[in-house]
Amino acid sequence: MMEPSKTLGEFIIEKQEEFKYSTGELSRIINSIRLAAKVVNYKVNKAGLVDIVGAAGEVNIQGEDQQKLDVYANEVFIQTLINREIACGIASEENDDFITVSGSDNSHNNKYVILMDPLDGSSNIDVNVPVGTIFSVYRRLTPIGSPVTLEDFLQPGINQVAAGYVIYGTSTMLVYTTGHGVNGFTLNPAIGTFYLSHPNMKFREDGNIYSINEGNYIHFPQGVKDYLKYCQKEEGDRPYTSRYIGSLVSDIHRNMIKGGIYIYPTSTKSPNGKLRLLYECNPMAFITEQAGGKASDGYTRILELEPTELHERVPFFCGSKNMVEKAEEFMLYANEE
Ligand code: AHM
Ligand code: MG
């Protein structure tokens, strides 16, 4: 008979015991995210049944229509974290500014800030394609006891203490790292429990999938165009397979399991790329590196970029190490020509 798998709750407790002097704050954050993910999952799964799909009529700071479920997921995650008084600040892709969290006694004694994209890829909800939540946790830089400031959020990704995503797909999974490898947990919806299903997830060094919105080809930098031609060339293990869902979490999740590269480059249409450094690229880069992969902006390691504003966008090359390195070679070469 198969061993019953460990639950996420058991896993969190076990990991906390490995950190002798841990106060349990980080464990409580992961626990709250687990809870909020289940609530959002319930709603996302019902999206096709109830009249909740469609734009809420508000536009977020990037000028995009917010779907109703974005608003809902944003509220659920933020309220869960605020109610449990476990973070000192939260920044969300859906909010213009960061939120300062204080305790019920008006104190500011927690040490972690959380950055998140509560429902990424939400334009896919109407067509029943997987969407995801992405989160990232940092230790605050300002002294404990004082309210958080922008500086606490504008940290390079290398400072992350935890990052993860939830994928609301054919099954719902929570995948996260605290800097000691990546583990994936699948939700058993019948009993509402996440079970360890993907221990120690790893990117293959070489993959054969490339994921990019090729419809924008004409607007891509020369290095990306050249790399795409390389992917499509009949030689060795090429041509590679092209797979693009248009939902970052799903595209990265698939590539982590099967081996591949995800690219959202700059283009003449979006000169800084589309994805946000703090809410999307940093957490995905941390997970990817912890899984043995690589993430860069085409030239520089994502985790070493110094953020200058909350909603900053950067180009993103992420996935199997050798594939990302090859793409970087093309970027460099095209610039030298
Ligand atoms: P969002 O944060 O507004 O949902 O946008 C991010 C999404 C990613 O999930 C996805 O990889 C990308 O946008 C797709 O963009 P495009 O439609 O330009 O290919
Ligand atoms: Mg997003």
Coordinates of C-alpha atoms and ligand atoms in Angstrom, one line a residue:
M1 CA 0.0 0.0 0.0
M2 CA 1.2 3.5 -0.7
E3 CA 2.4 5.6 2.2
P4 CA -0.1 8.4 3.0
S5 CA 1.5 11.6 1.8
K6 CA 2.5 14.4 4.2
T7 CA 0.1 17.3 4.5
L8 CA 1.2 20.9 4.0
G9 CA 0.4 21.6 7.6
E10 CA 2.6 18.8 8.8
F11 CA 5.4 19.9 6.4
I12 CA 5.3 23.4 7.7
I13 CA 5.6 22.3 11.3
E14 CA 8.4 19.9 10.4
K15 CA 10.3 22.6 8.6
Q16 CA 9.9 25.1 11.4
E17 CA 11.4 22.7 13.9
E18 CA 14.6 22.7 11.7
F19 CA 15.1 26.4 12.5
K20 CA 15.9 26.3 16.2
Y21 CA 15.4 30.0 17.0
S22 CA 12.5 30.5 14.6
T23 CA 9.5 32.5 16.1
G24 CA 7.1 30.7 13.7
E25 CA 6.2 34.0 12.0
L26 CA 7.1 32.7 8.5
S27 CA 5.3 29.5 9.1
R28 CA 2.2 31.4 10.1
I29 CA 2.5 33.4 6.9
I30 CA 2.6 30.3 4.8
N31 CA -0.3 28.9 6.8
S32 CA -2.4 32.0 6.1
I33 CA -1.6 31.8 2.4
R34 CA -2.7 28.2 2.4
L35 CA -6.0 29.2 3.9
A36 CA -6.6 32.1 1.6
A37 CA -5.7 29.9 -1.4
K38 CA -8.4 27.5 -0.4
V39 CA -11.0 30.2 -0.2
V40 CA -9.9 31.7 -3.6
N41 CA -9.8 28.2 -5.1
Y42 CA -13.4 27.6 -4.1
K43 CA -14.5 30.8 -5.9
V44 CA -12.3 30.3 -9.0
N45 CA -13.7 26.8 -9.4
K46 CA -17.2 28.2 -9.4
A47 CA -16.4 30.9 -11.9
G48 CA -18.1 29.2 -14.7
L49 CA -21.2 28.5 -12.6
V50 CA -22.1 31.8 -11.0
D51 CA -22.3 35.2 -12.4
I52 CA -18.9 36.4 -11.2
V53 CA -16.9 36.5 -14.4
G54 CA -16.3 39.7 -16.3
A55 CA -14.8 43.1 -15.6
A56 CA -15.6 44.8 -12.3
G57 CA -15.6 48.1 -14.0
E58 CA -12.5 49.3 -12.2
V59 CA -9.1 49.8 -13.8
N60 CA -5.9 48.9 -11.9
I61 CA -2.8 51.0 -11.8
Q62 CA -1.4 49.5 -15.0
G63 CA -4.6 50.6 -16.8
E64 CA -5.9 47.1 -17.3
D65 CA -9.5 46.0 -16.6
Q66 CA -9.8 44.2 -13.3
Q67 CA -11.8 41.0 -13.4
K68 CA -14.2 40.5 -10.5
L69 CA -12.2 37.6 -9.3
D70 CA -9.0 39.7 -9.1
V71 CA -10.8 42.0 -6.7
Y72 CA -12.1 39.1 -4.7
A73 CA -8.7 37.3 -4.5
N74 CA -7.0 40.6 -3.6
E75 CA -9.4 41.1 -0.7
V76 CA -9.2 37.5 0.5
F77 CA -5.4 37.4 0.7
I78 CA -5.0 40.9 2.2
Q79 CA -7.8 40.4 4.8
T80 CA -6.4 36.9 5.8
L81 CA -3.0 38.4 6.3
I82 CA -4.2 41.5 8.1
N83 CA -6.6 39.6 10.4
R84 CA -3.9 37.3 11.6
E85 CA -1.6 40.2 12.3
I86 CA 1.4 38.4 10.9
A87 CA 2.9 40.8 8.5
C88 CA 3.9 44.5 8.9
G89 CA 3.1 45.4 5.3
I90 CA 1.6 44.1 2.1
A91 CA 2.0 45.3 -1.5
S92 CA -0.3 43.9 -4.2
E93 CA -0.2 44.2 -7.9
E94 CA -3.9 45.3 -7.7
N95 CA -3.2 48.2 -5.3
D96 CA -1.6 51.5 -6.2
D97 CA 0.3 51.7 -2.9
F98 CA 1.5 49.4 -0.2
I99 CA -0.6 48.7 2.9
T100 CA 0.8 49.3 6.4
V101 CA -0.4 46.6 8.8
S102 CA -0.5 47.4 12.5
G103 CA -1.5 45.1 15.3
S104 CA -4.8 45.5 17.2
D105 CA -2.8 47.5 19.8
N106 CA -1.5 49.8 17.0
S107 CA 2.0 48.2 17.2
H108 CA 4.3 47.5 14.3
N109 CA 6.1 44.5 15.7
N110 CA 6.0 42.0 12.9
K111 CA 9.1 41.5 10.8
Y112 CA 7.9 40.4 7.3
V113 CA 6.5 42.2 4.3
I114 CA 4.5 40.3 1.7
L115 CA 4.3 41.2 -2.0
M116 CA 1.8 39.5 -4.2
D117 CA -0.1 39.2 -7.4
P118 CA -3.4 37.8 -6.0
L119 CA -4.7 36.5 -9.3
D120 CA -2.3 36.5 -12.2
G121 CA -3.5 35.7 -15.8
S122 CA -7.1 36.7 -14.8
S123 CA -7.9 37.6 -18.4
N124 CA -8.0 33.8 -18.8
I125 CA -10.8 33.2 -16.4
D126 CA -13.5 33.6 -18.9
V127 CA -12.1 30.8 -21.0
N128 CA -11.4 28.3 -18.2
V129 CA -7.6 28.4 -18.4
P130 CA -5.6 28.0 -15.2
V131 CA -4.8 31.2 -13.2
G132 CA -2.5 31.7 -10.3
T133 CA -1.5 33.5 -7.1
I134 CA 2.1 34.6 -6.8
F135 CA 3.7 35.7 -3.5
S136 CA 7.0 36.8 -2.1
V137 CA 8.2 37.4 1.5
Y138 CA 11.0 39.7 2.7
R139 CA 12.3 40.7 6.1
R140 CA 11.7 44.4 6.7
L141 CA 14.6 46.8 6.5
T142 CA 13.2 49.4 8.8
P143 CA 13.4 48.8 12.6
I144 CA 10.7 46.7 14.2
G145 CA 8.2 48.9 16.1
S146 CA 7.9 51.6 13.3
P147 CA 5.5 51.6 10.4
V148 CA 6.9 50.1 7.2
T149 CA 8.2 52.4 4.5
L150 CA 8.6 52.0 0.7
E151 CA 12.2 50.9 1.3
D152 CA 11.0 47.7 2.9
F153 CA 9.3 46.7 -0.4
L154 CA 11.9 47.9 -2.8
Q155 CA 14.4 45.1 -2.0
P156 CA 16.3 43.1 -4.6
G157 CA 14.9 39.6 -5.0
I158 CA 18.0 38.0 -3.5
N159 CA 16.7 39.1 -0.1
Q160 CA 13.5 37.0 -0.4
V161 CA 13.0 34.6 2.5
A162 CA 10.1 32.8 0.8
A163 CA 8.2 32.8 -2.4
G164 CA 5.6 30.7 -4.0
Y165 CA 2.6 30.3 -6.2
V166 CA -0.8 28.7 -6.2
I167 CA -2.0 27.3 -9.5
Y168 CA -5.8 26.9 -9.9
G169 CA -5.7 24.3 -12.6
T170 CA -7.0 20.9 -13.4
S171 CA -6.0 20.4 -9.8
T172 CA -5.0 23.2 -7.4
M173 CA -1.4 23.2 -6.2
L174 CA 0.6 25.3 -3.8
V175 CA 4.3 25.4 -4.7
Y176 CA 6.8 27.3 -2.5
T177 CA 10.4 27.7 -1.3
T178 CA 12.0 29.1 1.7
G179 CA 15.4 28.9 0.2
H180 CA 15.8 25.2 0.7
G181 CA 14.5 23.7 -2.5
V182 CA 11.0 23.8 -3.9
N183 CA 8.1 21.6 -2.9
G184 CA 4.7 21.3 -4.4
F185 CA 1.4 20.4 -2.7
T186 CA -1.8 19.3 -4.4
L187 CA -5.2 20.1 -2.9
N188 CA -7.6 17.3 -2.2
P189 CA -10.8 19.3 -2.7
A190 CA -12.9 16.7 -1.1
I191 CA -11.4 17.3 2.3
G192 CA -9.7 20.7 1.7
T193 CA -6.2 19.5 2.5
F194 CA -3.0 20.1 0.6
Y195 CA -0.7 17.0 0.3
L196 CA 3.0 16.9 -0.6
S197 CA 2.8 15.6 -4.2
H198 CA 5.9 17.1 -5.8
P199 CA 8.8 17.0 -3.3
N200 CA 12.1 18.8 -4.3
M201 CA 11.0 20.0 -7.7
K202 CA 13.8 20.5 -10.3
F203 CA 14.1 22.2 -13.7
R204 CA 15.9 20.0 -16.2
E205 CA 19.1 21.7 -17.3
D206 CA 18.1 21.3 -20.9
G207 CA 14.5 21.5 -22.0
N208 CA 12.7 21.5 -25.3
I209 CA 9.7 23.8 -24.7
Y210 CA 9.8 27.5 -25.5
S211 CA 7.0 29.8 -24.2
I212 CA 6.5 33.3 -25.6
N213 CA 3.8 35.3 -27.2
E214 CA 5.0 34.9 -30.7
G215 CA 2.3 37.1 -32.1
N216 CA 4.5 40.0 -31.0
Y217 CA 7.5 38.7 -33.0
I218 CA 7.8 41.7 -35.2
H219 CA 8.2 43.9 -32.1
F220 CA 10.9 41.8 -30.4
P221 CA 14.5 42.7 -30.0
Q222 CA 16.9 41.1 -32.5
G223 CA 18.4 38.8 -29.9
V224 CA 15.0 37.3 -29.1
K225 CA 14.2 36.9 -32.8
D226 CA 17.5 35.1 -33.4
Y227 CA 16.9 32.8 -30.4
L228 CA 13.4 31.9 -31.7
K229 CA 14.9 31.0 -35.1
Y230 CA 17.5 28.9 -33.2
C231 CA 14.6 27.1 -31.3
Q232 CA 12.9 26.4 -34.6
K233 CA 15.9 25.1 -36.4
E234 CA 16.1 21.4 -37.4
E235 CA 19.4 20.4 -35.6
G236 CA 20.2 18.1 -32.7
D237 CA 17.2 18.0 -30.4
R238 CA 15.6 20.9 -32.2
P239 CA 13.1 22.2 -33.3
Y240 CA 11.7 22.7 -29.8
T241 CA 8.0 22.6 -29.0
S242 CA 6.2 25.9 -28.6
R243 CA 3.7 26.1 -25.7
Y244 CA 2.2 29.3 -24.5
I245 CA -0.9 29.5 -22.2
G246 CA -0.5 33.2 -21.5
S247 CA -0.8 32.6 -17.8
L248 CA 2.6 33.0 -16.2
V249 CA 2.1 30.5 -13.3
S250 CA 0.9 27.8 -15.7
D251 CA 3.6 28.4 -18.2
I252 CA 6.4 28.3 -15.6
H253 CA 4.8 25.4 -13.8
R254 CA 4.7 23.3 -16.9
N255 CA 8.2 24.2 -17.9
M256 CA 9.5 23.3 -14.4
I257 CA 8.0 19.9 -14.7
K258 CA 8.9 19.3 -18.4
G259 CA 11.9 21.5 -19.1
G260 CA 11.6 24.7 -21.0
I261 CA 12.1 28.5 -21.2
Y262 CA 9.5 31.3 -20.6
I263 CA 10.3 34.6 -22.2
Y264 CA 8.5 37.9 -22.0
P265 CA 10.9 40.3 -23.6
T266 CA 10.9 44.0 -24.2
S267 CA 9.1 45.0 -27.4
T268 CA 8.6 48.2 -29.3
K269 CA 5.1 48.1 -27.8
S270 CA 6.2 47.6 -24.2
P271 CA 9.8 48.9 -23.9
N272 CA 10.2 47.5 -20.4
G273 CA 8.4 44.2 -21.0
K274 CA 5.0 43.5 -19.3
L275 CA 5.7 41.6 -16.2
R276 CA 6.3 43.2 -12.8
L277 CA 9.6 42.8 -11.1
L278 CA 8.3 42.7 -7.6
Y279 CA 5.0 40.7 -7.9
E280 CA 5.8 38.3 -10.7
C281 CA 9.5 38.1 -11.8
N282 CA 11.3 38.1 -8.4
P283 CA 9.2 35.3 -6.8
M284 CA 9.3 33.2 -10.0
A285 CA 13.0 33.8 -10.3
F286 CA 13.6 32.7 -6.6
I287 CA 11.5 29.5 -7.2
T288 CA 13.3 28.8 -10.5
E289 CA 16.8 29.2 -9.0
Q290 CA 15.8 27.0 -6.1
A291 CA 14.7 24.4 -8.6
G292 CA 18.1 24.6 -10.4
G293 CA 16.9 26.9 -13.2
K294 CA 17.9 30.4 -14.2
A295 CA 16.1 33.7 -14.5
S296 CA 17.4 36.9 -16.0
D297 CA 16.3 40.0 -17.9
G298 CA 18.3 38.9 -20.9
Y299 CA 21.5 40.1 -19.4
T300 CA 21.4 40.4 -15.6
R301 CA 20.2 38.0 -13.0
I302 CA 16.6 39.0 -12.0
L303 CA 17.3 38.5 -8.3
E304 CA 20.1 41.1 -8.3
L305 CA 18.1 43.9 -9.9
E306 CA 17.6 46.9 -7.6
P307 CA 13.9 47.9 -7.8
T308 CA 13.1 51.6 -8.0
E309 CA 9.3 51.5 -7.9
L310 CA 6.6 49.2 -6.8
H311 CA 5.0 48.5 -10.1
E312 CA 8.2 48.4 -12.2
R313 CA 8.3 46.1 -15.2
V314 CA 11.2 44.1 -16.5
P315 CA 11.9 41.7 -19.4
F316 CA 11.9 38.1 -18.2
F317 CA 13.8 35.0 -19.4
C318 CA 13.2 32.1 -17.0
G319 CA 13.5 28.4 -17.0
S320 CA 16.0 25.5 -17.7
K321 CA 19.5 26.8 -17.1
N322 CA 21.1 25.9 -20.5
M323 CA 18.1 27.4 -22.4
V324 CA 18.2 30.7 -20.6
E325 CA 22.0 30.9 -21.0
K326 CA 21.6 30.2 -24.7
A327 CA 19.0 33.0 -25.0
E328 CA 21.3 35.4 -23.2
E329 CA 24.1 34.5 -25.7
F330 CA 21.8 35.6 -28.5
M331 CA 20.9 38.8 -26.7
L332 CA 24.5 39.7 -26.2
Y333 CA 25.6 38.8 -29.7
A334 CA 22.8 40.8 -31.3
N335 CA 23.9 43.8 -29.3
E336 CA 27.5 43.5 -30.3
E337 CA 26.7 43.3 -34.0
Ligands
AHM1 P1 -1.7 40.1 -15.5 O1 -0.9 40.3 -14.3 O2 -2.4 41.3 -15.9 O3 -2.6 38.9 -15.4 O4 -0.7 39.8 -16.7 C1 0.3 38.9 -16.6 C2 0.1 37.8 -17.6 C3 0.9 36.6 -17.4 O5 0.3 35.7 -16.6 C4 1.2 36.1 -18.7 O6 2.3 35.4 -18.8 C5 1.2 37.4 -19.6 O7 0.5 38.3 -18.9 C6 0.6 37.2 -20.9 O8 0.7 38.4 -21.6 P2 0.3 38.4 -23.2 O9 -1.1 38.3 -23.3 O10 0.8 39.8 -23.6 O11 1.1 37.3 -23.9
MG2 MG 0.0 39.6 -12.9

